[in-house]
Short mmCIF file of C-alpha atoms in Angstrom, two decimals:
data_model
loop_
_atom_site.label_atom_id
_atom_site.label_comp_id
_atom_site.label_asym_id
_atom_site.label_seq_id
_atom_site.Cartn_x
_atom_site.Cartn_y
_atom_site.Cartn_z
CA UNK A 1 -3.86 -129.14 68.76
CA UNK A 2 -2.96 -131.53 71.59
CA UNK A 3 -4.73 -134.58 72.97
CA UNK A 4 -6.32 -134.37 76.42
CA UNK A 5 -7.07 -137.52 78.49
CA UNK A 6 -10.77 -136.58 78.70
CA UNK A 7 -11.15 -136.97 74.96
CA UNK A 8 -11.31 -133.21 74.46
CA UNK A 9 -9.06 -131.41 72.07
CA UNK A 10 -7.09 -128.56 73.62
CA UNK A 11 -5.17 -125.68 72.14
CA UNK A 12 -2.28 -124.94 74.46
CA UNK A 13 -3.69 -123.46 77.65
CA UNK A 14 -7.04 -122.37 76.23
CA UNK A 15 -10.40 -123.71 77.33
CA UNK A 16 -11.59 -127.01 75.80
CA UNK A 17 -13.84 -126.89 72.79
CA UNK A 18 -16.51 -129.46 72.11
CA UNK A 19 -20.20 -130.32 72.34
CA UNK A 20 -20.45 -129.15 75.95
CA UNK A 21 -19.32 -125.63 75.17
CA UNK A 22 -17.59 -124.02 78.14
CA UNK A 23 -18.51 -126.75 80.66
CA UNK A 24 -15.59 -129.21 80.82
CA UNK A 25 -17.36 -131.51 83.31
CA UNK A 26 -20.16 -132.64 81.02
CA UNK A 27 -17.74 -134.67 78.90
CA UNK A 28 -16.55 -136.80 81.82
CA UNK A 29 -18.07 -140.33 81.70
CA UNK A 30 -19.73 -141.68 84.87
CA UNK A 31 -16.94 -144.15 85.66
CA UNK A 32 -14.50 -141.23 85.88
CA UNK A 33 -16.54 -139.84 88.79
CA UNK A 34 -15.95 -142.94 90.93
CA UNK A 35 -14.48 -142.03 94.36
CA UNK A 36 -10.77 -142.92 94.36
CA UNK A 37 -8.52 -143.03 97.44
CA UNK A 38 -5.99 -140.22 97.33
CA UNK A 39 -3.40 -139.21 99.96
CA UNK A 40 -3.80 -135.70 101.34
CA UNK A 41 -1.57 -133.04 102.83
CA UNK A 42 -3.32 -132.63 106.16
CA UNK A 43 -1.66 -133.78 109.37
CA UNK A 44 -3.02 -136.49 111.60
CA UNK A 45 -2.94 -136.19 115.39
CA UNK A 46 0.60 -136.59 116.71
CA UNK A 47 1.20 -136.44 120.47
CA UNK A 48 3.01 -133.28 121.48
CA UNK A 49 2.71 -131.75 118.00
CA UNK A 50 -0.92 -132.05 116.84
CA UNK A 51 -3.43 -132.59 119.65
CA UNK A 52 -6.93 -133.54 118.48
CA UNK A 53 -9.74 -131.30 119.75
CA UNK A 54 -12.58 -133.08 117.97
CA UNK A 55 -14.61 -132.48 114.77
CA UNK A 56 -14.56 -129.00 113.27
CA UNK A 57 -17.90 -127.12 113.28
CA UNK A 58 -19.63 -127.66 109.96
CA UNK A 59 -20.18 -123.95 109.38
CA UNK A 60 -16.48 -123.15 109.83
CA UNK A 61 -14.63 -121.88 106.81
CA UNK A 62 -11.44 -123.31 105.33
CA UNK A 63 -8.83 -122.47 102.72
CA UNK A 64 -6.96 -125.15 100.85
CA UNK A 65 -4.51 -125.96 98.06
CA UNK A 66 -4.93 -128.55 95.32
CA UNK A 67 -1.52 -129.59 94.05
CA UNK A 68 -0.43 -130.71 90.58
CA UNK A 69 2.70 -132.57 89.46
CA UNK A 70 5.33 -131.53 86.98
CA UNK A 71 4.34 -132.95 83.62
CA UNK A 72 6.82 -135.51 82.24
CA UNK A 73 8.58 -135.44 85.59
CA UNK A 74 11.04 -138.26 84.85
CA UNK A 75 12.20 -136.48 81.71
CA UNK A 76 12.56 -133.22 83.63
CA UNK A 77 14.65 -134.89 86.35
CA UNK A 78 16.96 -136.35 83.69
CA UNK A 79 17.17 -132.93 82.06
CA UNK A 80 18.08 -131.26 85.36
CA UNK A 81 20.80 -133.86 86.00
CA UNK A 82 22.38 -132.98 82.65
CA UNK A 83 22.05 -129.25 83.31
CA UNK A 84 24.21 -129.67 86.43
CA UNK A 85 26.75 -132.12 84.98
CA UNK A 86 29.96 -130.24 84.04
CA UNK A 87 30.70 -132.92 81.41
CA UNK A 88 27.33 -132.55 79.67
CA UNK A 89 26.85 -130.32 76.60
CA UNK A 90 23.71 -129.05 78.39
CA UNK A 91 25.68 -127.86 81.44
CA UNK A 92 24.10 -124.69 82.87
CA UNK A 93 21.70 -124.32 79.95
CA UNK A 94 18.87 -123.39 82.28
CA UNK A 95 15.29 -123.50 81.12
CA UNK A 96 13.32 -120.31 80.74
CA UNK A 97 9.93 -120.08 82.43
CA UNK A 98 8.31 -120.28 79.00
CA UNK A 99 10.23 -123.47 78.17
CA UNK A 100 9.25 -125.07 81.49
CA UNK A 101 5.62 -124.05 80.99
CA UNK A 102 5.57 -125.52 77.48
CA UNK A 103 7.20 -128.83 78.39
CA UNK A 104 6.49 -129.50 82.06
CA UNK A 105 3.68 -127.35 83.48
CA UNK A 106 0.35 -129.07 84.17
CA UNK A 107 -1.89 -128.87 81.13
CA UNK A 108 -4.15 -125.85 81.19
CA UNK A 109 -7.12 -128.05 80.30
CA UNK A 110 -6.44 -130.31 83.30
CA UNK A 111 -6.31 -127.35 85.65
CA UNK A 112 -9.54 -125.96 84.22
CA UNK A 113 -11.22 -129.32 84.66
CA UNK A 114 -10.23 -129.54 88.33
CA UNK A 115 -11.32 -125.94 88.90
CA UNK A 116 -14.70 -126.74 87.38
CA UNK A 117 -15.12 -129.71 89.71
CA UNK A 118 -14.18 -127.61 92.76
CA UNK A 119 -16.73 -124.98 91.77
CA UNK A 120 -19.35 -127.68 91.31
CA UNK A 121 -18.82 -128.62 94.97
CA UNK A 122 -19.64 -125.05 96.14
CA UNK A 123 -15.99 -124.02 96.56
CA UNK A 124 -14.58 -120.63 95.56
CA UNK A 125 -11.36 -120.40 93.54
CA UNK A 126 -9.34 -117.60 95.14
CA UNK A 127 -5.81 -117.74 93.72
CA UNK A 128 -4.01 -119.68 91.01
CA UNK A 129 -0.27 -120.26 90.89
CA UNK A 130 1.53 -118.70 87.94
CA UNK A 131 3.05 -122.10 87.11
CA UNK A 132 -0.29 -123.98 87.50
CA UNK A 133 1.12 -126.24 90.23
CA UNK A 134 -1.39 -125.00 92.84
CA UNK A 135 -5.01 -123.89 93.07
CA UNK A 136 -6.12 -122.04 96.22
CA UNK A 137 -9.81 -122.52 97.05
CA UNK A 138 -12.13 -122.06 100.02
CA UNK A 139 -15.55 -122.99 101.36
CA UNK A 140 -17.25 -124.50 104.40
CA UNK A 141 -16.23 -127.51 106.46
CA UNK A 142 -19.58 -129.15 105.62
CA UNK A 143 -18.89 -128.98 101.89
CA UNK A 144 -15.26 -130.04 102.45
CA UNK A 145 -16.29 -133.18 104.33
CA UNK A 146 -18.84 -134.12 101.68
CA UNK A 147 -16.55 -133.43 98.71
CA UNK A 148 -13.57 -135.35 100.04
CA UNK A 149 -15.42 -138.08 101.97
CA UNK A 150 -13.62 -137.28 105.21
CA UNK A 151 -14.14 -135.33 108.44
CA UNK A 152 -12.08 -132.30 109.34
CA UNK A 153 -10.98 -132.12 112.97
CA UNK A 154 -9.32 -129.24 114.80
CA UNK A 155 -5.89 -129.97 116.25
CA UNK A 156 -3.84 -127.66 118.42
CA UNK A 157 -0.46 -127.30 116.67
CA UNK A 158 2.70 -126.86 118.72
CA UNK A 159 4.19 -123.57 117.55
CA UNK A 160 7.31 -124.36 115.48
CA UNK A 161 8.60 -120.78 115.68
CA UNK A 162 10.98 -119.42 118.31
CA UNK A 163 8.17 -118.51 120.65
CA UNK A 164 4.42 -118.52 120.70
CA UNK A 165 1.43 -120.42 121.91
CA UNK A 166 -0.06 -123.47 120.19
CA UNK A 167 -2.55 -122.57 117.48
CA UNK A 168 -5.52 -124.35 115.88
CA UNK A 169 -5.16 -126.13 112.54
CA UNK A 170 -7.23 -128.63 110.63
CA UNK A 171 -6.30 -132.31 110.81
CA UNK A 172 -7.96 -135.56 109.79
CA UNK A 173 -8.33 -139.06 111.13
CA UNK A 174 -9.71 -140.54 107.91
CA UNK A 175 -8.35 -140.99 104.40
CA UNK A 176 -9.57 -138.90 101.47
CA UNK A 177 -11.17 -139.73 98.16
CA UNK A 178 -11.36 -137.74 94.94
CA UNK A 179 -13.24 -138.45 91.74
CA UNK A 180 -11.05 -140.62 89.52
CA UNK A 181 -10.58 -137.89 86.92
CA UNK A 182 -9.38 -135.44 89.62
CA UNK A 183 -7.20 -138.00 91.38
CA UNK A 184 -5.42 -138.87 88.13
CA UNK A 185 -4.62 -135.25 87.29
CA UNK A 186 -3.44 -133.99 90.69
CA UNK A 187 -1.20 -134.82 93.61
CA UNK A 188 -4.26 -134.37 95.76
CA UNK A 189 -5.05 -131.90 98.47
CA UNK A 190 -1.72 -130.36 99.51
CA UNK A 191 -2.90 -128.36 102.56
CA UNK A 192 -6.03 -127.11 104.31
CA UNK A 193 -6.24 -124.50 107.05
CA UNK A 194 -8.64 -122.31 108.96
CA UNK A 195 -9.37 -119.07 107.12
CA UNK A 196 -6.66 -116.42 107.31
CA UNK A 197 -7.19 -113.96 110.12
CA UNK A 198 -7.87 -110.36 109.27
CA UNK A 199 -6.66 -107.17 110.86
CA UNK A 200 -4.84 -103.91 110.30
CA UNK A 201 -1.07 -103.72 109.99
CA UNK A 202 0.11 -101.50 112.84
CA UNK A 203 2.05 -98.51 111.58
CA UNK A 204 5.70 -98.34 112.53
CA UNK A 205 7.03 -95.32 114.38
CA UNK A 206 10.48 -93.92 115.04
CA UNK A 207 13.48 -92.70 113.10
CA UNK A 208 16.31 -94.65 111.50
CA UNK A 209 19.45 -94.28 113.59
CA UNK A 210 22.57 -96.19 114.54
CA UNK A 211 22.10 -98.27 117.68
CA UNK A 212 24.89 -100.85 117.99
CA UNK A 213 23.60 -103.57 120.32
CA UNK A 214 26.93 -104.70 121.76
CA UNK A 215 29.09 -107.78 121.58
CA UNK A 216 26.89 -110.28 123.40
CA UNK A 217 25.82 -111.85 120.08
CA UNK A 218 26.95 -112.03 116.47
CA UNK A 219 25.98 -109.52 113.85
CA UNK A 220 26.61 -109.93 110.11
CA UNK A 221 30.32 -108.89 110.40
CA UNK A 222 31.02 -112.11 112.31
CA UNK A 223 29.74 -114.08 109.34
CA UNK A 224 31.68 -111.89 106.89
CA UNK A 225 34.88 -112.97 108.62
CA UNK A 226 34.10 -116.52 109.69
CA UNK A 227 32.94 -117.59 106.22
CA UNK A 228 35.54 -115.61 104.25
CA UNK A 229 33.37 -113.07 102.47
CA UNK A 230 35.67 -110.08 102.97
CA UNK A 231 37.96 -110.81 99.98
CA UNK A 232 34.94 -110.58 97.69
CA UNK A 233 33.71 -107.39 99.36
CA UNK A 234 37.16 -105.85 98.92
CA UNK A 235 36.97 -106.61 95.19
CA UNK A 236 33.60 -104.89 95.01
CA UNK A 237 31.36 -107.96 94.88
CA UNK A 238 28.56 -107.38 97.36
CA UNK A 239 25.66 -108.96 95.48
CA UNK A 240 25.09 -106.39 92.73
CA UNK A 241 23.48 -107.96 89.69
CA UNK A 242 21.98 -110.71 91.84
CA UNK A 243 18.72 -111.00 93.76
CA UNK A 244 17.92 -112.79 97.00
CA UNK A 245 14.43 -113.88 98.01
CA UNK A 246 12.79 -114.80 101.30
CA UNK A 247 9.59 -116.76 101.88
CA UNK A 248 7.70 -114.69 104.43
CA UNK A 249 4.67 -115.03 106.64
CA UNK A 250 3.27 -111.58 107.23
CA UNK A 251 5.87 -108.89 106.78
CA UNK A 252 8.89 -107.29 108.46
CA UNK A 253 9.67 -104.06 110.34
CA UNK A 254 11.15 -101.67 107.79
CA UNK A 255 12.43 -99.15 110.37
CA UNK A 256 14.00 -101.85 112.53
CA UNK A 257 15.47 -103.38 109.38
CA UNK A 258 17.16 -100.10 108.48
CA UNK A 259 18.39 -99.65 112.05
CA UNK A 260 19.81 -103.19 111.91
CA UNK A 261 21.72 -102.32 108.74
CA UNK A 262 22.94 -98.96 109.99
CA UNK A 263 24.12 -100.39 113.30
CA UNK A 264 26.37 -102.88 111.49
CA UNK A 265 27.64 -100.47 108.84
CA UNK A 266 25.47 -101.79 106.00
CA UNK A 267 24.00 -99.54 103.35
CA UNK A 268 21.40 -100.85 100.94
CA UNK A 269 17.89 -100.39 99.53
CA UNK A 270 14.76 -101.81 101.10
CA UNK A 271 13.45 -105.12 99.74
CA UNK A 272 10.54 -105.36 97.34
CA UNK A 273 7.48 -106.72 99.10
CA UNK A 274 5.47 -109.17 97.00
CA UNK A 275 2.01 -109.53 98.55
CA UNK A 276 0.38 -112.89 97.90
CA UNK A 277 -3.05 -114.22 98.78
CA UNK A 278 -4.97 -112.56 101.64
CA UNK A 279 -3.85 -109.14 102.93
CA UNK A 280 -0.93 -109.10 105.37
CA UNK A 281 -1.83 -107.69 108.78
CA UNK A 282 1.04 -108.72 111.09
CA UNK A 283 4.81 -108.69 111.38
CA UNK A 284 6.17 -112.16 112.09
CA UNK A 285 9.46 -112.77 113.94
CA UNK A 286 10.71 -115.36 111.45
CA UNK A 287 10.12 -113.05 108.51
CA UNK A 288 11.84 -110.21 110.35
CA UNK A 289 15.04 -112.13 111.05
CA UNK A 290 15.14 -113.83 107.63
CA UNK A 291 14.89 -110.45 105.93
CA UNK A 292 17.48 -108.83 108.17
CA UNK A 293 20.09 -111.54 107.67
CA UNK A 294 19.62 -112.32 103.98
CA UNK A 295 19.77 -108.66 102.97
CA UNK A 296 22.72 -107.87 105.25
CA UNK A 297 24.90 -110.67 103.90
CA UNK A 298 24.41 -109.39 100.34
CA UNK A 299 24.15 -105.61 100.68
CA UNK A 300 24.48 -105.01 96.94
CA UNK A 301 21.82 -107.50 95.86
CA UNK A 302 18.21 -106.79 95.08
CA UNK A 303 15.87 -108.40 97.61
CA UNK A 304 12.31 -109.70 97.49
CA UNK A 305 10.10 -110.85 100.35
CA UNK A 306 7.23 -113.08 99.20
CA UNK A 307 4.55 -112.47 101.80
CA UNK A 308 1.76 -114.89 102.58
CA UNK A 309 -0.78 -113.88 105.24
CA UNK A 310 0.50 -116.19 108.01
CA UNK A 311 2.70 -119.16 108.95
CA UNK A 312 0.15 -121.85 108.08
CA UNK A 313 0.96 -124.50 105.48
CA UNK A 314 -1.51 -123.13 102.93
CA UNK A 315 0.19 -119.74 102.91
CA UNK A 316 3.78 -120.98 103.21
CA UNK A 317 3.54 -123.52 100.38
CA UNK A 318 1.80 -121.05 98.08
CA UNK A 319 4.43 -118.36 98.81
CA UNK A 320 7.28 -120.83 98.19
CA UNK A 321 5.77 -121.90 94.89
CA UNK A 322 5.02 -118.36 93.71
CA UNK A 323 8.52 -117.15 94.55
CA UNK A 324 9.91 -119.92 92.33
CA UNK A 325 7.43 -119.34 89.52
CA UNK A 326 8.19 -115.61 89.63
CA UNK A 327 11.86 -116.34 88.75
CA UNK A 328 13.04 -112.90 89.82
CA UNK A 329 15.58 -114.11 92.40
CA UNK A 330 18.79 -116.10 92.00
CA UNK A 331 18.47 -117.64 95.44
CA UNK A 332 15.43 -118.27 97.66
CA UNK A 333 15.44 -119.10 101.37
CA UNK A 334 12.77 -120.34 103.74
CA UNK A 335 13.23 -120.81 107.47
CA UNK A 336 9.67 -121.91 108.15
CA UNK A 337 10.90 -125.47 108.52
CA UNK A 338 8.63 -128.11 110.05
CA UNK A 339 9.61 -131.55 111.29
CA UNK A 340 9.17 -133.93 108.39
CA UNK A 341 7.36 -136.57 110.44
CA UNK A 342 4.80 -133.97 111.52
CA UNK A 343 3.77 -133.05 107.97
CA UNK A 344 1.79 -135.19 105.57
CA UNK A 345 3.54 -136.79 102.60
CA UNK A 346 1.51 -134.91 99.99
CA UNK A 347 2.63 -131.55 101.42
CA UNK A 348 6.29 -132.62 101.42
CA UNK A 349 6.06 -133.76 97.81
CA UNK A 350 4.32 -130.60 96.65
CA UNK A 351 7.23 -128.55 98.00
CA UNK A 352 9.46 -130.81 95.92
CA UNK A 353 7.41 -130.25 92.76
CA UNK A 354 8.09 -126.52 93.05
CA UNK A 355 11.75 -127.09 93.90
CA UNK A 356 12.28 -129.21 90.78
CA UNK A 357 11.02 -126.32 88.67
CA UNK A 358 13.42 -123.98 90.48
CA UNK A 359 16.38 -126.26 89.75
CA UNK A 360 15.46 -126.35 86.07
CA UNK A 361 15.36 -122.53 85.97
CA UNK A 362 18.78 -122.20 87.61
CA UNK A 363 17.61 -121.07 91.06
CA UNK A 364 19.36 -121.92 94.32
CA UNK A 365 16.73 -123.06 96.82
CA UNK A 366 17.67 -123.13 100.50
CA UNK A 367 15.89 -124.21 103.65
CA UNK A 368 16.76 -124.10 107.32
CA UNK A 369 17.22 -127.67 108.54
CA UNK A 370 15.23 -126.95 111.70
CA UNK A 371 16.09 -126.98 115.37
CA UNK A 372 14.81 -130.38 116.55
CA UNK A 373 17.76 -132.62 115.55
CA UNK A 374 15.28 -134.36 113.22
CA UNK A 375 14.76 -134.06 109.45
CA UNK A 376 12.59 -131.17 108.31
CA UNK A 377 10.56 -130.23 105.27
CA UNK A 378 11.12 -128.68 102.72
CA UNK A 379 14.78 -129.47 103.48
CA UNK A 380 14.21 -133.11 102.62
CA UNK A 381 13.58 -132.38 98.95
CA UNK A 382 16.70 -133.34 96.96
CA UNK A 383 16.25 -130.11 94.98
CA UNK A 384 16.67 -128.00 98.12
CA UNK A 385 20.04 -127.32 99.73
CA UNK A 386 19.57 -128.04 103.42
CA UNK A 387 21.42 -125.64 105.73
CA UNK A 388 22.14 -127.06 109.18
CA UNK A 389 23.64 -125.57 112.30
CA UNK A 390 26.98 -125.22 114.05
CA UNK A 391 28.16 -123.78 117.33
CA UNK A 392 30.55 -121.06 116.18
CA UNK A 393 32.93 -119.57 118.74
CA UNK A 394 34.46 -116.46 117.21
CA UNK A 395 35.14 -112.77 117.70
CA UNK A 396 32.57 -110.20 116.61
CA UNK A 397 34.52 -109.77 113.36
CA UNK A 398 34.61 -113.50 112.68
CA UNK A 399 38.02 -114.66 113.86
CA UNK A 400 37.27 -118.31 114.58
CA UNK A 401 38.23 -120.04 117.80
CA UNK A 402 36.24 -123.20 117.13
CA UNK A 403 33.21 -124.49 115.23
CA UNK A 404 31.41 -127.71 116.12
CA UNK A 405 28.12 -129.38 115.23
CA UNK A 406 25.16 -127.81 117.01
CA UNK A 407 23.28 -130.33 119.14
CA UNK A 408 19.89 -129.36 117.69
CA UNK A 409 20.86 -129.15 114.02
CA UNK A 410 17.93 -130.61 112.07
CA UNK A 411 19.33 -133.70 110.37
CA UNK A 412 18.82 -137.34 109.54
CA UNK A 413 17.28 -139.58 106.90
CA UNK A 414 14.28 -138.42 104.90
CA UNK A 415 10.96 -140.23 105.17
CA UNK A 416 9.95 -138.97 101.73
CA UNK A 417 12.61 -139.13 99.04
CA UNK A 418 15.01 -141.71 97.63
CA UNK A 419 18.76 -141.27 97.97
CA UNK A 420 19.84 -138.88 95.20
CA UNK A 421 22.69 -139.87 92.91
CA UNK A 422 24.96 -137.14 94.20
CA UNK A 423 24.83 -138.46 97.78
CA UNK A 424 25.46 -142.13 97.03
CA UNK A 425 29.20 -142.03 97.76
CA UNK A 426 28.70 -140.36 101.14
CA UNK A 427 25.60 -141.81 102.74
CA UNK A 428 24.83 -145.33 103.94
CA UNK A 429 21.09 -144.90 103.58
CA UNK A 430 18.34 -145.60 101.08
CA UNK A 431 16.88 -142.10 101.38
CA UNK A 432 17.87 -138.46 101.01
CA UNK A 433 19.95 -137.49 104.03
CA UNK A 434 20.52 -134.11 105.66
CA UNK A 435 22.23 -131.66 106.10
CA UNK A 436 24.22 -130.48 103.08
CA UNK A 437 26.23 -127.74 104.83
CA UNK A 438 26.04 -125.76 108.07
CA UNK A 439 26.53 -122.30 109.58
CA UNK A 440 26.40 -120.71 113.02
CA UNK A 441 23.10 -121.46 114.76
CA UNK A 442 23.66 -122.23 118.43
CA UNK A 443 21.95 -120.11 121.11
CA UNK A 444 25.13 -120.58 123.18
CA UNK A 445 26.72 -118.10 120.76
CA UNK A 446 23.64 -116.38 119.36
CA UNK A 447 22.83 -113.91 116.60
CA UNK A 448 21.25 -110.47 116.82
CA UNK A 449 17.91 -109.48 115.39
CA UNK A 450 15.79 -106.38 115.97
CA UNK A 451 12.02 -106.13 116.22
CA UNK A 452 9.57 -103.61 117.68
CA UNK A 453 12.48 -101.25 118.52
CA UNK A 454 14.24 -103.88 120.67
CA UNK A 455 17.42 -105.89 120.15
CA UNK A 456 17.05 -109.61 120.79
CA UNK A 457 19.38 -112.53 120.26
CA UNK A 458 18.55 -116.12 119.41
CA UNK A 459 19.95 -119.27 117.91
CA UNK A 460 18.53 -121.54 115.25
CA UNK A 461 19.08 -122.58 111.68
CA UNK A 462 16.60 -119.79 110.91
CA UNK A 463 19.71 -117.58 110.80
CA UNK A 464 21.87 -120.00 108.84
CA UNK A 465 19.67 -120.37 105.76
CA UNK A 466 19.04 -116.67 105.00
CA UNK A 467 22.69 -115.89 105.77
CA UNK A 468 23.82 -118.49 103.25
CA UNK A 469 21.30 -117.10 100.76
CA UNK A 470 23.10 -113.77 101.00
CA UNK A 471 26.41 -115.55 100.49
CA UNK A 472 25.13 -117.24 97.32
CA UNK A 473 23.96 -113.87 96.01
CA UNK A 474 27.49 -112.50 96.52
CA UNK A 475 28.94 -115.53 94.70
CA UNK A 476 26.53 -114.91 91.83
CA UNK A 477 27.60 -111.26 91.76
CA UNK A 478 31.21 -112.38 91.30
CA UNK A 479 30.22 -114.87 88.63
CA UNK A 480 28.13 -112.38 86.69
CA UNK A 481 31.03 -109.93 86.61
CA UNK A 482 33.17 -112.72 85.13
CA UNK A 483 30.62 -113.66 82.46
CA UNK A 484 29.39 -116.81 84.21
CA UNK A 485 25.77 -117.88 84.85
CA UNK A 486 24.27 -118.05 88.33
CA UNK A 487 25.15 -121.19 90.29
CA UNK A 488 21.62 -122.56 90.50
CA UNK A 489 20.94 -125.95 92.06
CA UNK A 490 23.97 -126.49 94.29
CA UNK A 491 23.71 -130.06 95.51
CA UNK A 492 25.23 -132.02 92.58
CA UNK A 493 28.13 -129.57 92.33
CA UNK A 494 29.07 -129.33 96.01
CA UNK A 495 29.02 -133.12 96.42
CA UNK A 496 30.54 -134.32 93.14
CA UNK A 497 32.88 -131.56 91.93
CA UNK A 498 36.12 -132.08 93.86
CA UNK A 499 37.46 -128.49 93.88
CA UNK A 500 34.07 -127.13 95.00
CA UNK A 501 33.71 -129.74 97.71
CA UNK A 502 37.20 -128.93 99.00
CA UNK A 503 36.18 -125.34 99.80
CA UNK A 504 34.00 -126.50 102.71
CA UNK A 505 35.68 -126.51 106.11
CA UNK A 506 35.01 -129.91 107.61
CA UNK A 507 33.27 -129.81 110.99
CA UNK A 508 34.48 -132.94 112.80
CA UNK A 509 33.39 -132.42 116.41
CA UNK A 510 30.05 -132.15 118.18
CA UNK A 511 26.87 -134.19 117.76
CA UNK A 512 23.12 -134.28 117.98
CA UNK A 513 21.46 -136.93 120.15
CA UNK A 514 21.14 -139.06 117.03
CA UNK A 515 24.25 -138.41 114.92
CA UNK A 516 27.87 -137.34 115.51
CA UNK A 517 29.93 -135.05 113.35
CA UNK A 518 33.03 -136.63 111.85
CA UNK A 519 35.56 -136.54 109.04
CA UNK A 520 33.89 -135.90 105.69
CA UNK A 521 30.15 -135.61 105.21
CA UNK A 522 28.04 -136.09 108.34
CA UNK A 523 24.38 -135.67 109.25
CA UNK A 524 24.52 -132.60 111.56
CA UNK A 525 26.80 -130.46 109.36
CA UNK A 526 26.84 -132.04 105.90
CA UNK A 527 29.97 -131.12 103.99
CA UNK A 528 30.85 -128.45 106.56
CA UNK A 529 31.07 -124.66 106.65
CA UNK A 530 31.48 -122.67 103.43
CA UNK A 531 34.47 -120.58 102.37
CA UNK A 532 32.57 -118.09 100.24
CA UNK A 533 35.50 -116.50 98.43
CA UNK A 534 36.87 -119.91 97.51
CA UNK A 535 33.46 -121.12 96.36
CA UNK A 536 33.10 -118.13 94.06
CA UNK A 537 36.34 -119.01 92.30
CA UNK A 538 35.98 -122.76 91.86
CA UNK A 539 32.30 -123.53 91.19
CA UNK A 540 32.38 -124.70 87.55
#
């Protein structure tokens, strides 16, 4: 039996036993109920991003996430560093989910205690993360304000996606408090949003057919050539034995997805949809393009789309966390990047808690760097490989004329995380700096996507991250065939292992309004553009 800070005795993840029976709250002394300041994951008004509309009606509903930290985090970070050190005897000895749960998951008794407190404040527990890092709960604004000693406001959020009107979200002007016993066991409130909308998913119509859109934009074959994937394809490595995952909001168009594949000569099976949280009722552009590009770049890989109900922080963070805890994919990509300075610190750090677990399990976690020339989240987590943007000028089959830094490539110095050890030789900064690498993203030389029976072309690092996810799946396919484990957390290897680092084509020209590209690592493009076939051979 293990000791619990409340004085209870616990048996693994089972309920506490003691004089209070099944009620864990009755054993908490009065001083542990004292209100304690605790940072939260809600945004504050920010001109041009979050515009305050005043207090939220008290009878409004909300949904929210309570976040928990990795247990023994410092030990886990040291363990992960050894797992990705080629000179360590622990190199690539990834943890199993069971090992992580036993050593580093939040204690089951702590989670039960926090759930009991939430229920005591009239909240409903709706969903629990498999890894115990998140609890999803809901209730009324009135109860929220009273429980957390704050006041929810409604802010109009500038839409971070390619197109779309501003939408309402919850924000706060005041700090939060939690009871001391809750504050000490959690990272605090990680996100809170208006209730998920409801509706009916419109049925798709039409037949799958070839419909090549033309040469006005790049399709996957341009990336096959420009980033040297063809030698692996010719050897039969197309992703088989690997699995690629996408964090989705809503779902994708399956008929348009198959037309996209067929039009570019790609044959593969449909992804597995993993429905999370509230029912999905819409098809979201970002999810459509992420699915099209990740699956096309690794036609032989299995694919999973982890679908939250919408593109709000509550759904996106939960989907990210569940995709990691599921541990069914080798590589996971999200392109729902938000400017780091527009998101609260607690939200940024909760993304990082999940990412640390993924690194320990041997997963490659990727995020689009964003399209604002500023740092984004979750890219800023050191356990996420941040994929920035270039302006690629090439033929439709990927014969390169030039490649320069894209002017809007999300990049810069993190506001959240200290400089990781693997960046110290490259960066004159005290904090994590982005990007780590970069691929074609510029709307001057855009990429195709298909939705609602129409071909459209865009730019954005939203294409770069899922494309690189497919590339990693192909690399893992090659490695598996050669008896090697999946590559996992890439950052220490691509920065510190000389032969791996040398496979990136340095992008030395172009700039954002803040940072220029140059020789060696730079902010807009990181280490440069990947040579996938070379990477597959030299990653240790």
